[in-house]
PDB file of C-alpha atoms in Angstrom:
ATOM      1  CA  LYS A   1      -8.327   2.836 -27.629  1.00 44.00           C
ATOM      2  CA  ILE A   2      -8.163   0.032 -28.826  1.00 47.00           C
ATOM      3  CA  PHE A   3      -8.744  -1.711 -25.827  1.00 51.00           C
ATOM      4  CA  VAL A   4     -12.381   1.219 -24.784  1.00 50.00           C
ATOM      5  CA  ILE A   5     -14.044   0.481 -28.308  1.00 53.00           C
ATOM      6  CA  GLY A   6     -12.496  -2.642 -29.632  1.00 55.00           C
ATOM      7  CA  THR A   7     -12.396  -5.730 -26.926  1.00 62.00           C
ATOM      8  CA  ASP A   8     -13.030  -6.596 -23.707  1.00 68.00           C
ATOM      9  CA  PRO A   9     -10.413  -6.092 -21.482  1.00 69.00           C
ATOM     10  CA  CYS A  10      -8.603  -9.254 -19.180  1.00 77.00           C
ATOM     11  CA  LEU A  11      -8.496  -8.830 -15.849  1.00 79.00           C
ATOM     12  CA  MET A  12      -5.217  -7.850 -15.574  1.00 80.00           C
ATOM     13  CA  PHE A  13      -6.163  -4.506 -16.761  1.00 79.00           C
ATOM     14  CA  LEU A  14      -8.808  -4.001 -15.201  1.00 83.00           C
ATOM     15  CA  ALA A  15      -7.252  -4.756 -11.536  1.00 83.00           C
ATOM     16  CA  ASN A  16      -4.379  -1.813 -13.020  1.00 83.00           C
ATOM     17  CA  LEU A  17      -7.129   0.888 -14.000  1.00 89.00           C
ATOM     18  CA  GLU A  18      -8.359  -0.255 -10.204  1.00 89.00           C
ATOM     19  CA  LYS A  19      -5.650   2.329  -9.101  1.00 90.00           C
ATOM     20  CA  VAL A  20      -6.111   4.690 -10.337  1.00 91.00           C
ATOM     21  CA  MET A  21     -10.584   4.345 -11.402  1.00 93.00           C
ATOM     22  CA  MET A  22     -11.003   7.223  -8.913  1.00 92.00           C
ATOM     23  CA  ILE A  23      -9.419  10.114 -10.365  1.00 92.00           C
ATOM     24  CA  LEU A  24     -10.935   9.084 -14.049  1.00 93.00           C
ATOM     25  CA  MET A  25     -13.595   9.480 -12.515  1.00 93.00           C
ATOM     26  CA  GLU A  26     -13.093  12.982 -10.772  1.00 90.00           C
ATOM     27  CA  ILE A  27     -11.445  13.798 -14.624  1.00 91.00           C
ATOM     28  CA  HIS A  28     -14.695  12.547 -16.398  1.00 92.00           C
ATOM     29  CA  ALA A  29     -16.739  14.787 -13.690  1.00 90.00           C
ATOM     30  CA  CYS A  30     -14.840  18.051 -14.196  1.00 88.00           C
ATOM     31  CA  ILE A  31     -15.515  17.844 -18.576  1.00 88.00           C
ATOM     32  CA  ALA A  32     -18.770  15.314 -18.688  1.00 88.00           C
ATOM     33  CA  LEU A  33     -20.480  18.972 -19.069  1.00 84.00           C
ATOM     34  CA  GLY A  34     -18.425  21.100 -20.735  1.00 83.00           C
ATOM     35  CA  VAL A  35     -16.861  20.798 -24.216  1.00 86.00           C
ATOM     36  CA  SER A  36     -13.819  18.446 -24.508  1.00 87.00           C
ATOM     37  CA  HIS A  37     -12.029  15.961 -26.398  1.00 89.00           C
ATOM     38  CA  LEU A  38     -11.328  13.874 -23.626  1.00 89.00           C
ATOM     39  CA  ARG A  39     -14.854  13.364 -22.440  1.00 90.00           C
ATOM     40  CA  ASP A  40     -16.028  10.314 -24.410  1.00 91.00           C
ATOM     41  CA  PRO A  41     -12.676   8.035 -24.301  1.00 90.00           C
ATOM     42  CA  VAL A  42     -12.685   8.313 -21.023  1.00 92.00           C
ATOM     43  CA  LYS A  43     -16.072   7.744 -20.464  1.00 92.00           C
ATOM     44  CA  GLN A  44     -15.844   5.237 -22.276  1.00 90.00           C
ATOM     45  CA  ILE A  45     -12.758   3.522 -20.417  1.00 91.00           C
ATOM     46  CA  ILE A  46     -14.644   4.551 -16.589  1.00 93.00           C
ATOM     47  CA  HIS A  47     -18.324   2.570 -18.885  1.00 93.00           C
ATOM     48  CA  ARG A  48     -15.703  -0.592 -19.765  1.00 89.00           C
ATOM     49  CA  TYR A  49     -14.393  -0.739 -16.523  1.00 91.00           C
ATOM     50  CA  LEU A  50     -17.568  -0.738 -14.584  1.00 93.00           C
ATOM     51  CA  LYS A  51     -19.139  -2.831 -16.710  1.00 91.00           C
ATOM     52  CA  HIS A  52     -16.550  -5.802 -16.333  1.00 90.00           C
ATOM     53  CA  MET A  53     -15.840  -5.809 -13.193  1.00 90.00           C
ATOM     54  CA  ASP A  54     -18.545  -7.799 -10.173  1.00 90.00           C
ATOM     55  CA  ALA A  55     -21.110  -6.048  -9.297  1.00 92.00           C
ATOM     56  CA  ASP A  56     -19.674  -5.460  -5.535  1.00 92.00           C
ATOM     57  CA  ALA A  57     -16.674  -4.497  -7.233  1.00 91.00           C
ATOM     58  CA  THR A  58     -18.466  -2.144  -9.330  1.00 93.00           C
ATOM     59  CA  LEU A  59     -20.651  -0.742  -6.358  1.00 94.00           C
ATOM     60  CA  MET A  60     -18.215   0.036  -4.010  1.00 93.00           C
ATOM     61  CA  THR A  61     -16.009   2.147  -7.096  1.00 93.00           C
ATOM     62  CA  VAL A  62     -19.507   4.285  -7.341  1.00 94.00           C
ATOM     63  CA  ARG A  63     -20.064   4.575  -3.293  1.00 93.00           C
ATOM     64  CA  SER A  64     -15.954   5.036  -3.723  1.00 92.00           C
ATOM     65  CA  PHE A  65     -16.344   8.046  -5.837  1.00 92.00           C
ATOM     66  CA  ALA A  66     -19.665   9.576  -4.313  1.00 91.00           C
ATOM     67  CA  LEU A  67     -18.458   9.494  -1.419  1.00 89.00           C
ATOM     68  CA  THR A  68     -15.132  10.616  -1.800  1.00 86.00           C
ATOM     69  CA  GLN A  69     -13.962   7.935   0.296  1.00 86.00           C
ATOM     70  CA  VAL A  70     -11.460   4.999  -0.612  1.00 86.00           C
ATOM     71  CA  PRO A  71     -12.559   1.999   1.860  1.00 83.00           C
ATOM     72  CA  GLU A  72     -11.283   0.766   4.343  1.00 84.00           C
ATOM     73  CA  GLY A  73      -8.132  -2.439   3.058  1.00 83.00           C
ATOM     74  CA  ARG A  74      -8.583  -0.706  -0.381  1.00 84.00           C
ATOM     75  CA  GLU A  75      -5.276   2.477   0.227  1.00 82.00           C
ATOM     76  CA  ASP A  76      -2.817   0.475  -2.026  1.00 83.00           C
ATOM     77  CA  ARG A  77      -5.046  -0.740  -4.716  1.00 86.00           C
ATOM     78  CA  MET A  78      -6.923   2.876  -5.337  1.00 89.00           C
ATOM     79  CA  LEU A  79      -5.839   5.960  -5.198  1.00 87.00           C
ATOM     80  CA  LYS A  80      -7.760   9.197  -5.189  1.00 86.00           C
ATOM     81  CA  LEU A  81      -7.009  13.198  -5.766  1.00 86.00           C
ATOM     82  CA  HIS A  82      -5.063  15.176  -3.948  1.00 86.00           C
ATOM     83  CA  PRO A  83      -7.119  16.411  -1.719  1.00 83.00           C
ATOM     84  CA  ASP A  84      -5.081  20.828  -2.211  1.00 85.00           C
ATOM     85  CA  LEU A  85      -6.023  19.715  -5.359  1.00 85.00           C
ATOM     86  CA  VAL A  86      -9.476  20.713  -7.557  1.00 83.00           C
ATOM     87  CA  LEU A  87      -9.494  19.839 -11.594  1.00 85.00           C
ATOM     88  CA  CYS A  88     -11.076  21.925 -13.758  1.00 83.00           C
ATOM     89  CA  MET A  89     -11.283  22.609 -17.454  1.00 85.00           C
ATOM     90  CA  GLY A  90      -7.750  22.936 -19.197  1.00 82.00           C
ATOM     91  CA  ASP A  91      -6.613  25.102 -22.873  1.00 82.00           C
ATOM     92  CA  GLU A  92      -8.391  23.550 -25.997  1.00 83.00           C
ATOM     93  CA  GLY A  93     -10.341  20.941 -24.460  1.00 79.00           C
ATOM     94  CA  GLY A  94      -8.460  19.338 -21.617  1.00 86.00           C
ATOM     95  CA  ILE A  95      -7.946  19.814 -18.318  1.00 88.00           C
ATOM     96  CA  LYS A  96      -5.402  21.063 -15.785  1.00 88.00           C
ATOM     97  CA  ALA A  97      -5.384  20.253 -11.801  1.00 87.00           C
ATOM     98  CA  LEU A  98      -4.936  23.300  -9.366  1.00 85.00           C
ATOM     99  CA  LYS A  99      -4.826  23.552  -6.020  1.00 86.00           C
ATOM    100  CA  ARG A 100      -7.761  24.055  -4.181  1.00 81.00           C
ATOM    101  CA  THR A 101      -8.328  27.650  -2.342  1.00 77.00           C
ATOM    102  CA  ASP A 102     -11.497  28.900  -0.155  1.00 67.00           C
ATOM    103  CA  SER A 103     -13.455  30.034  -3.165  1.00 61.00           C
ATOM    104  CA  ASP A 104     -13.535  26.214  -4.600  1.00 51.00           C
ATOM    105  CA  LYS A 105     -14.688  24.852  -1.725  1.00 56.00           C
ATOM    106  CA  SER A 106     -18.129  25.502  -2.824  1.00 53.00           C
ATOM    107  CA  PHE A 107     -20.446  22.168  -1.599  1.00 44.00           C
ATOM    108  CA  TYR A 108     -23.429  22.512  -3.173  1.00 40.00           C
ATOM    109  CA  VAL A 109     -22.354  22.985  -7.017  1.00 50.00           C
ATOM    110  CA  SER A 110     -19.400  19.971  -6.577  1.00 75.00           C
ATOM    111  CA  ASP A 111     -21.646  18.070  -5.291  1.00 79.00           C
ATOM    112  CA  ASP A 112     -24.612  18.465  -7.751  1.00 83.00           C
ATOM    113  CA  GLU A 113     -22.469  18.050 -10.336  1.00 86.00           C
ATOM    114  CA  LYS A 114     -20.571  14.757  -9.012  1.00 88.00           C
ATOM    115  CA  ALA A 115     -24.796  13.614  -8.725  1.00 91.00           C
ATOM    116  CA  ILE A 116     -26.044  14.167 -11.779  1.00 92.00           C
ATOM    117  CA  ILE A 117     -21.898  12.582 -13.492  1.00 92.00           C
ATOM    118  CA  ILE A 118     -22.512  10.055 -10.838  1.00 94.00           C
ATOM    119  CA  GLN A 119     -27.072   9.634 -12.236  1.00 94.00           C
ATOM    120  CA  ASP A 120     -25.518   8.960 -15.708  1.00 93.00           C
ATOM    121  CA  ILE A 121     -22.776   6.461 -15.391  1.00 93.00           C
ATOM    122  CA  LEU A 122     -25.785   4.305 -13.849  1.00 94.00           C
ATOM    123  CA  GLU A 123     -28.155   5.093 -16.268  1.00 93.00           C
ATOM    124  CA  ASP A 124     -25.347   4.463 -18.956  1.00 92.00           C
ATOM    125  CA  LEU A 125     -24.501   0.582 -17.492  1.00 92.00           C
ATOM    126  CA  LYS A 126     -28.393   0.072 -17.905  1.00 93.00           C
ATOM    127  CA  ASP A 127     -27.563  -2.023 -14.440  1.00 92.00           C
ATOM    128  CA  LYS A 128     -31.342  -1.911 -12.395  1.00 94.00           C
ATOM    129  CA  LYS A 129     -29.615  -3.790 -10.280  1.00 95.00           C
ATOM    130  CA  LEU A 130     -26.858  -1.919  -9.013  1.00 94.00           C
ATOM    131  CA  LEU A 131     -28.423   1.565  -9.245  1.00 94.00           C
ATOM    132  CA  VAL A 132     -31.013  -0.257  -6.963  1.00 95.00           C
ATOM    133  CA  ASP A 133     -28.174  -0.908  -4.747  1.00 95.00           C
ATOM    134  CA  PHE A 134     -26.232   1.282  -4.824  1.00 95.00           C
ATOM    135  CA  TYR A 135     -29.360   4.045  -3.592  1.00 95.00           C
ATOM    136  CA  LEU A 136     -30.259   1.332  -0.619  1.00 96.00           C
ATOM    137  CA  SER A 137     -26.363   1.185   1.003  1.00 94.00           C
ATOM    138  CA  LEU A 138     -27.104   5.228   0.374  1.00 94.00           C
ATOM    139  CA  MET A 139     -29.913   5.461   2.578  1.00 95.00           C
ATOM    140  CA  ALA A 140     -28.350   1.926   4.672  1.00 95.00           C
ATOM    141  CA  ASP A 141     -25.762   4.457   5.555  1.00 92.00           C
ATOM    142  CA  LEU A 142     -28.364   7.438   5.818  1.00 93.00           C
ATOM    143  CA  THR A 143     -30.224   5.512   8.801  1.00 95.00           C
ATOM    144  CA  THR A 144     -26.998   4.483  10.085  1.00 92.00           C
ATOM    145  CA  ILE A 145     -26.047   7.596  10.332  1.00 92.00           C
ATOM    146  CA  LEU A 146     -29.763   8.759  11.784  1.00 92.00           C
ATOM    147  CA  VAL A 147     -29.635   5.723  14.640  1.00 92.00           C
ATOM    148  CA  GLU A 148     -26.076   6.527  15.726  1.00 90.00           C
ATOM    149  CA  GLU A 149     -27.472  10.909  16.819  1.00 89.00           C
ATOM    150  CA  THR A 150     -30.299   9.178  18.428  1.00 87.00           C
ATOM    151  CA  LYS A 151     -28.462   7.152  20.382  1.00 85.00           C
ATOM    152  CA  VAL A 152     -26.154  10.100  21.349  1.00 80.00           C
ATOM    153  CA  GLU A 153     -29.214  12.680  22.095  1.00 79.00           C
ATOM    154  CA  THR A 154     -30.775  10.225  23.946  1.00 80.00           C
ATOM    155  CA  GLU A 155     -27.632   9.704  26.251  1.00 76.00           C
ATOM    156  CA  LEU A 156     -27.807  13.557  26.829  1.00 68.00           C
TER     157      LEU A 156
END
């Protein structure tokens, strides 16, 4: 708790946090819209990490969480939650990991919640450039997908 509240984190600590940041963000997404004693500490760790990393690393981390994929070449430095597991609210305000079932694969609910969480995280950082860069990177991805689909259609 001293790290979260009392001091600016050192580079070594941030590097160690990088490995579990995607999982911490999944935990945050699970508890942010409910009641949990973990909500504020987890949010503070994420905020501190993203605030003190350089802009490119912060953007990469938020994009990785949004797209649920680790960038190529970073698989050994960033862990993500196993695809067969889902986090949910646990007893007494904690969290628990459960095996994912077909009923847990609701596209709209989880993506909508994740979008809200990402928007909240970006607004809390109060970094307009990061916010714009994040949405521009998503637009660039969408443009690339549309160009590739158009090429496929014209070849047919």
